[in-house]
Amino acid sequence: MEVVRITPRGYCHGVVEAIRIAKRVGTERAEGEKVTMLGYLVHNEHVTRELQEHGVELVDAPDRMKGLDQIESGTVVFTAHGISPQVVAEAERRGLNVVDATCSDVTRTHDLVRRLTDEGRHVVYIGKRGHPEPAGALGVAPGLTTLVERIEEVDELDFPPGTPLAVTCQTTLSMWDTKAIIDRLVERFPDISVHNEICLATQQRQEAAVIAATDVDCVVVVGSRRSSNSLRLVQVVEERAGKPAFLVDTAAELQEAWFAGMRRIGVTAGASTPTQLTREVIAAIEAFEAVQQAGAAVPAL
């Protein structure tokens, strides 16, 4: 059994920077000061535990505004997924020290939404309901943005005739999914202004996984089930390459039965997955093969 290490994989620049910011704030906090991240800084439990060791506590609140009710004082760290201006303003009104760890790619999307709506356009935002990134982006221009998750929802859109429109998207989605929805939007609204904001790191990881999948028997994606980009890696391998794909958070979740009859296993990782976890998964898969060889019957002489 050969393990094919798919590159690029693992941490993207936005995750690296967000973790650096949060660790610094936790380490440099004044004695007795509370530092709280409002939601998972990045969608990985292992990163969250590491940050807690640096003094950064977690308030897990899907509704960020309500989550502020659980933070009485100190510093609040906003996650890499972005935050709405209303939540920032409320945190400052309550006297909290605000630290923004939003990924620069997400910030660019916020700036784009602001510019497009300032120009008088209504923005159709392609994203996953319940994910913090769309919540933050839609908060940039409430009432001037509409969330669409599935291609079928495009046919349900109803804007007054002549409404100037634009479309953009969550940065961690599948580029193929967004293309299908954008194509349908253009079909319905030919004058819509198109801005596909899939981040480069996401796109590169998806393309690499699909290309590698054509030459392996299956792909193992190391990442959290909370992670949108990890889930999308599984999806694109299955749908675009037609190969089995398995999502694991740690090596302990691997099942040897998955690899029965297989010789080449591709391994990649989501953008918020620590490198050490991926290394442990690779070592565990290679150990499966070693065990199989050690237990093989010795031919009679």
CSV table of C-alpha atoms in Angstrom, one decimal:
chain,number,residue,atom,x,y,z
A,1,MET,CA,0.0,0.0,0.0
A,2,GLU,CA,1.4,3.4,-1.0
A,3,VAL,CA,0.4,6.6,0.6
A,4,VAL,CA,0.3,9.6,-1.8
A,5,ARG,CA,0.7,12.9,0.1
A,6,ILE,CA,-1.4,15.4,-1.8
A,7,THR,CA,-0.1,18.9,-1.9
A,8,PRO,CA,-1.0,21.6,-1.1
A,9,ARG,CA,-2.8,20.5,2.1
A,10,GLY,CA,-3.4,21.7,5.6
A,11,TYR,CA,-3.1,25.2,7.1
A,12,CYS,CA,-3.8,28.1,4.8
A,13,HIS,CA,-2.4,31.6,5.4
A,14,GLY,CA,-5.7,32.9,7.0
A,15,VAL,CA,-5.6,30.1,9.6
A,16,VAL,CA,-1.9,30.6,10.4
A,17,GLU,CA,-2.5,34.3,11.0
A,18,ALA,CA,-5.6,33.8,13.1
A,19,ILE,CA,-3.9,31.3,15.3
A,20,ARG,CA,-0.9,33.6,15.7
A,21,ILE,CA,-3.1,36.5,16.7
A,22,ALA,CA,-5.1,34.5,19.2
A,23,LYS,CA,-2.0,33.0,20.8
A,24,ARG,CA,-0.3,36.4,21.1
A,25,VAL,CA,-3.4,37.9,22.8
A,26,GLY,CA,-3.7,35.0,25.2
A,27,THR,CA,0.0,35.0,26.1
A,28,GLU,CA,0.3,38.7,26.5
A,29,ARG,CA,-3.0,39.2,28.5
A,30,ALA,CA,-2.7,41.1,31.8
A,31,GLU,CA,-3.0,39.1,35.0
A,32,GLY,CA,-6.6,38.3,35.6
A,33,GLU,CA,-7.8,39.5,32.2
A,34,LYS,CA,-10.2,37.2,30.3
A,35,VAL,CA,-9.6,36.5,26.6
A,36,THR,CA,-12.5,34.8,24.8
A,37,MET,CA,-12.9,33.7,21.2
A,38,LEU,CA,-16.5,34.3,20.1
A,39,GLY,CA,-17.0,31.0,18.3
A,40,TYR,CA,-14.4,28.5,17.1
A,41,LEU,CA,-11.4,30.6,15.8
A,42,VAL,CA,-11.0,27.9,13.1
A,43,HIS,CA,-13.1,24.8,12.8
A,44,ASN,CA,-10.8,22.3,14.5
A,45,GLU,CA,-11.2,21.0,18.1
A,46,HIS,CA,-7.5,20.4,18.4
A,47,VAL,CA,-6.6,24.0,17.6
A,48,THR,CA,-9.3,25.1,20.1
A,49,ARG,CA,-7.8,23.1,22.9
A,50,GLU,CA,-4.3,24.4,22.1
A,51,LEU,CA,-5.6,28.0,22.3
A,52,GLN,CA,-7.3,27.3,25.6
A,53,GLU,CA,-3.8,26.2,26.9
A,54,HIS,CA,-2.7,29.7,25.9
A,55,GLY,CA,-5.5,31.3,28.0
A,56,VAL,CA,-8.0,31.8,25.2
A,57,GLU,CA,-11.4,30.5,26.2
A,58,LEU,CA,-14.3,29.6,23.9
A,59,VAL,CA,-17.9,30.8,23.8
A,60,ASP,CA,-19.6,28.6,21.2
A,61,ALA,CA,-22.5,30.6,20.0
A,62,PRO,CA,-23.9,30.3,16.5
A,63,ASP,CA,-25.6,33.6,17.0
A,64,ARG,CA,-22.7,35.9,17.6
A,65,MET,CA,-24.8,38.7,19.0
A,66,LYS,CA,-26.3,36.5,21.7
A,67,GLY,CA,-22.8,35.1,22.4
A,68,LEU,CA,-21.7,38.5,23.6
A,69,ASP,CA,-24.1,38.0,26.6
A,70,GLN,CA,-21.7,35.4,27.8
A,71,ILE,CA,-18.7,37.7,27.8
A,72,GLU,CA,-18.8,40.1,30.7
A,73,SER,CA,-15.4,41.7,30.4
A,74,GLY,CA,-11.9,41.5,28.9
A,75,THR,CA,-10.9,40.8,25.3
A,76,VAL,CA,-13.1,39.2,22.6
A,77,VAL,CA,-11.4,37.6,19.6
A,78,PHE,CA,-13.4,37.4,16.4
A,79,THR,CA,-12.8,34.3,14.4
A,80,ALA,CA,-11.2,33.8,11.0
A,81,HIS,CA,-14.6,33.5,9.4
A,82,GLY,CA,-15.4,37.2,9.7
A,83,ILE,CA,-18.0,39.1,11.8
A,84,SER,CA,-20.8,41.5,11.1
A,85,PRO,CA,-20.2,45.2,11.9
A,86,GLN,CA,-23.2,45.1,14.2
A,87,VAL,CA,-21.5,42.6,16.5
A,88,VAL,CA,-18.3,44.6,16.5
A,89,ALA,CA,-20.2,47.7,17.4
A,90,GLU,CA,-22.1,46.0,20.2
A,91,ALA,CA,-18.9,44.5,21.7
A,92,GLU,CA,-17.3,48.0,21.7
A,93,ARG,CA,-20.4,49.5,23.3
A,94,ARG,CA,-20.1,46.9,26.1
A,95,GLY,CA,-16.6,48.0,26.8
A,96,LEU,CA,-14.9,44.9,25.5
A,97,ASN,CA,-11.4,45.0,23.9
A,98,VAL,CA,-11.9,43.8,20.3
A,99,VAL,CA,-9.4,41.7,18.4
A,100,ASP,CA,-10.3,40.8,14.8
A,101,ALA,CA,-8.7,37.6,13.5
A,102,THR,CA,-10.7,37.6,10.2
A,103,CYS,CA,-9.0,36.0,7.3
A,104,SER,CA,-7.8,38.6,4.7
A,105,ASP,CA,-9.7,36.8,2.0
A,106,VAL,CA,-13.0,37.1,4.0
A,107,THR,CA,-12.2,40.8,4.7
A,108,ARG,CA,-11.8,41.3,0.9
A,109,THR,CA,-15.3,39.8,0.4
A,110,HIS,CA,-16.8,42.1,3.0
A,111,ASP,CA,-15.2,45.1,1.3
A,112,LEU,CA,-16.7,43.8,-2.0
A,113,VAL,CA,-20.2,43.5,-0.6
A,114,ARG,CA,-19.9,47.0,0.9
A,115,ARG,CA,-18.8,48.4,-2.5
A,116,LEU,CA,-21.4,46.6,-4.5
A,117,THR,CA,-24.3,47.7,-2.3
A,118,ASP,CA,-22.9,51.2,-2.1
A,119,GLU,CA,-23.2,51.2,-5.9
A,120,GLY,CA,-26.9,50.4,-5.6
A,121,ARG,CA,-26.7,46.6,-6.3
A,122,HIS,CA,-28.5,43.9,-4.4
A,123,VAL,CA,-26.0,41.1,-3.6
A,124,VAL,CA,-26.9,37.4,-4.0
A,125,TYR,CA,-24.5,35.6,-1.6
A,126,ILE,CA,-23.8,31.9,-2.2
A,127,GLY,CA,-23.1,30.2,1.1
A,128,LYS,CA,-24.0,27.6,3.7
A,129,ARG,CA,-26.7,28.4,6.1
A,130,GLY,CA,-25.6,28.2,9.7
A,131,HIS,CA,-21.9,28.8,8.9
A,132,PRO,CA,-20.4,31.9,10.5
A,133,GLU,CA,-18.8,33.2,7.3
A,134,PRO,CA,-22.1,34.0,5.5
A,135,ALA,CA,-23.5,35.5,8.7
A,136,GLY,CA,-20.7,38.0,8.9
A,137,ALA,CA,-20.8,38.8,5.2
A,138,LEU,CA,-24.6,39.3,5.1
A,139,GLY,CA,-24.3,41.6,8.1
A,140,VAL,CA,-22.2,44.0,6.1
A,141,ALA,CA,-25.4,45.2,4.3
A,142,PRO,CA,-28.6,43.8,5.9
A,143,GLY,CA,-31.6,44.1,3.6
A,144,LEU,CA,-29.3,44.4,0.6
A,145,THR,CA,-28.1,40.8,0.5
A,146,THR,CA,-29.8,37.5,-0.1
A,147,LEU,CA,-28.3,34.1,0.9
A,148,VAL,CA,-28.6,31.2,-1.6
A,149,GLU,CA,-27.3,27.7,-0.7
A,150,ARG,CA,-28.8,25.5,-3.5
A,151,ILE,CA,-29.2,25.9,-7.2
A,152,GLU,CA,-33.0,25.3,-6.8
A,153,GLU,CA,-33.2,28.5,-4.7
A,154,VAL,CA,-32.1,30.6,-7.7
A,155,ASP,CA,-35.5,29.9,-9.4
A,156,GLU,CA,-37.3,31.2,-6.3
A,157,LEU,CA,-35.6,34.6,-6.3
A,158,ASP,CA,-37.9,37.5,-7.0
A,159,PHE,CA,-36.5,41.0,-7.5
A,160,PRO,CA,-38.3,44.1,-8.8
A,161,PRO,CA,-37.7,44.6,-12.5
A,162,GLY,CA,-34.5,46.5,-13.2
A,163,THR,CA,-32.9,45.8,-9.8
A,164,PRO,CA,-29.1,45.9,-10.3
A,165,LEU,CA,-27.7,42.6,-9.0
A,166,ALA,CA,-24.3,41.1,-8.1
A,167,VAL,CA,-23.3,37.7,-6.9
A,168,THR,CA,-20.4,36.6,-4.7
A,169,CYS,CA,-19.8,33.6,-2.4
A,170,GLN,CA,-18.4,32.0,0.7
A,171,THR,CA,-14.7,31.5,0.3
A,172,THR,CA,-14.6,27.9,1.4
A,173,LEU,CA,-17.1,26.3,-0.9
A,174,SER,CA,-16.5,24.0,-3.9
A,175,MET,CA,-15.7,26.1,-7.0
A,176,TRP,CA,-17.8,23.6,-9.0
A,177,ASP,CA,-20.9,24.1,-6.9
A,178,THR,CA,-20.6,27.9,-7.0
A,179,LYS,CA,-20.1,27.8,-10.8
A,180,ALA,CA,-23.3,25.9,-11.3
A,181,ILE,CA,-25.3,28.3,-9.1
A,182,ILE,CA,-23.6,31.3,-10.8
A,183,ASP,CA,-24.4,29.9,-14.2
A,184,ARG,CA,-28.1,29.6,-13.2
A,185,LEU,CA,-28.1,33.2,-11.9
A,186,VAL,CA,-26.7,34.5,-15.1
A,187,GLU,CA,-29.3,32.6,-17.0
A,188,ARG,CA,-32.1,34.2,-15.0
A,189,PHE,CA,-30.5,37.6,-14.6
A,190,PRO,CA,-28.2,38.2,-17.6
A,191,ASP,CA,-27.0,41.6,-16.3
A,192,ILE,CA,-25.9,40.3,-12.9
A,193,SER,CA,-22.3,41.3,-11.9
A,194,VAL,CA,-20.3,38.1,-11.1
A,195,HIS,CA,-17.6,38.0,-8.4
A,196,ASN,CA,-16.5,34.4,-7.5
A,197,GLU,CA,-14.6,34.7,-4.2
A,198,ILE,CA,-13.5,31.1,-3.7
A,199,CYS,CA,-10.1,31.7,-2.0
A,200,LEU,CA,-7.0,30.5,-3.7
A,201,ALA,CA,-6.0,28.1,-0.9
A,202,THR,CA,-9.4,26.4,-1.1
A,203,GLN,CA,-9.3,26.2,-4.9
A,204,GLN,CA,-5.7,24.8,-5.0
A,205,ARG,CA,-6.5,22.1,-2.4
A,206,GLN,CA,-9.7,21.1,-4.2
A,207,GLU,CA,-7.9,20.9,-7.6
A,208,ALA,CA,-5.0,19.0,-6.2
A,209,ALA,CA,-7.3,16.5,-4.5
A,210,VAL,CA,-9.3,15.8,-7.7
A,211,ILE,CA,-6.2,15.4,-9.8
A,212,ALA,CA,-4.5,13.1,-7.3
A,213,ALA,CA,-7.7,11.1,-6.9
A,214,THR,CA,-7.6,9.9,-10.5
A,215,ASP,CA,-4.4,8.0,-9.7
A,216,VAL,CA,-5.3,6.5,-6.3
A,217,ASP,CA,-7.9,4.0,-5.0
A,218,CYS,CA,-9.3,6.4,-2.4
A,219,VAL,CA,-8.6,9.7,-0.6
A,220,VAL,CA,-8.5,10.3,3.2
A,221,VAL,CA,-9.2,13.9,4.2
A,222,VAL,CA,-8.0,14.9,7.6
A,223,GLY,CA,-10.2,17.5,9.1
A,224,SER,CA,-13.1,18.4,11.4
A,225,ARG,CA,-16.7,17.7,10.6
A,226,ARG,CA,-17.2,21.4,11.5
A,227,SER,CA,-14.9,22.4,8.7
A,228,SER,CA,-16.6,23.5,5.5
A,229,ASN,CA,-13.5,23.2,3.4
A,230,SER,CA,-12.7,19.7,4.7
A,231,LEU,CA,-16.2,18.5,3.9
A,232,ARG,CA,-15.9,20.0,0.4
A,233,LEU,CA,-12.7,18.1,-0.2
A,234,VAL,CA,-14.5,14.9,0.4
A,235,GLN,CA,-17.3,16.0,-1.8
A,236,VAL,CA,-15.2,17.1,-4.8
A,237,VAL,CA,-13.2,13.8,-4.7
A,238,GLU,CA,-16.4,11.7,-4.7
A,239,GLU,CA,-18.3,13.8,-7.3
A,240,ARG,CA,-15.5,15.1,-9.6
A,241,ALA,CA,-13.1,12.1,-9.5
A,242,GLY,CA,-15.6,9.3,-8.7
A,243,LYS,CA,-13.4,7.9,-6.0
A,244,PRO,CA,-14.2,7.0,-2.4
A,245,ALA,CA,-13.2,9.6,0.2
A,246,PHE,CA,-13.2,9.4,4.0
A,247,LEU,CA,-13.1,12.3,6.5
A,248,VAL,CA,-11.2,11.6,9.7
A,249,ASP,CA,-10.5,14.0,12.6
A,250,THR,CA,-7.6,11.8,13.9
A,251,ALA,CA,-5.8,8.5,13.1
A,252,ALA,CA,-8.0,6.7,15.7
A,253,GLU,CA,-11.0,7.1,13.3
A,254,LEU,CA,-9.4,5.2,10.5
A,255,GLN,CA,-10.9,1.8,9.7
A,256,GLU,CA,-8.6,-0.8,8.1
A,257,ALA,CA,-11.6,-2.3,6.3
A,258,TRP,CA,-11.9,0.9,4.1
A,259,PHE,CA,-8.7,0.0,2.4
A,260,ALA,CA,-9.3,-3.7,1.6
A,261,GLY,CA,-8.0,-4.5,-1.9
A,262,MET,CA,-6.4,-1.0,-2.3
A,263,ARG,CA,-2.8,-0.2,-3.1
A,264,ARG,CA,-2.6,3.6,-3.4
A,265,ILE,CA,-4.2,5.9,-0.8
A,266,GLY,CA,-4.2,9.6,-1.2
A,267,VAL,CA,-4.1,11.8,1.9
A,268,THR,CA,-4.9,15.5,2.1
A,269,ALA,CA,-6.1,17.9,4.9
A,270,GLY,CA,-8.4,20.8,5.4
A,271,ALA,CA,-7.1,24.3,5.7
A,272,SER,CA,-7.6,24.3,9.5
A,273,THR,CA,-6.0,20.9,10.2
A,274,PRO,CA,-2.7,20.8,12.3
A,275,THR,CA,0.1,19.2,10.4
A,276,GLN,CA,0.8,16.7,13.2
A,277,LEU,CA,-2.6,15.2,12.8
A,278,THR,CA,-2.0,14.5,9.1
A,279,ARG,CA,1.3,13.0,9.8
A,280,GLU,CA,-0.3,10.6,12.4
A,281,VAL,CA,-2.9,9.6,9.9
A,282,ILE,CA,-0.3,8.8,7.2
A,283,ALA,CA,1.7,6.8,9.7
A,284,ALA,CA,-1.4,4.8,10.8
A,285,ILE,CA,-2.3,3.9,7.2
A,286,GLU,CA,1.3,2.8,6.5
A,287,ALA,CA,1.1,0.7,9.8
A,288,PHE,CA,-2.0,-1.1,8.5
A,289,GLU,CA,0.1,-2.4,5.6
A,290,ALA,CA,3.0,-3.3,7.9
A,291,VAL,CA,0.6,-5.3,10.1
A,292,GLN,CA,-0.8,-7.1,7.0
A,293,GLN,CA,2.6,-8.0,5.8
A,294,ALA,CA,3.7,-9.2,9.3
A,295,GLY,CA,0.7,-11.4,9.5
A,296,ALA,CA,0.9,-12.8,6.1
A,297,ALA,CA,1.2,-16.6,5.8
A,298,VAL,CA,4.8,-17.9,5.0
A,299,PRO,CA,4.7,-20.1,2.0
A,300,ALA,CA,5.7,-23.8,2.6
A,301,LEU,CA,9.1,-24.9,1.3
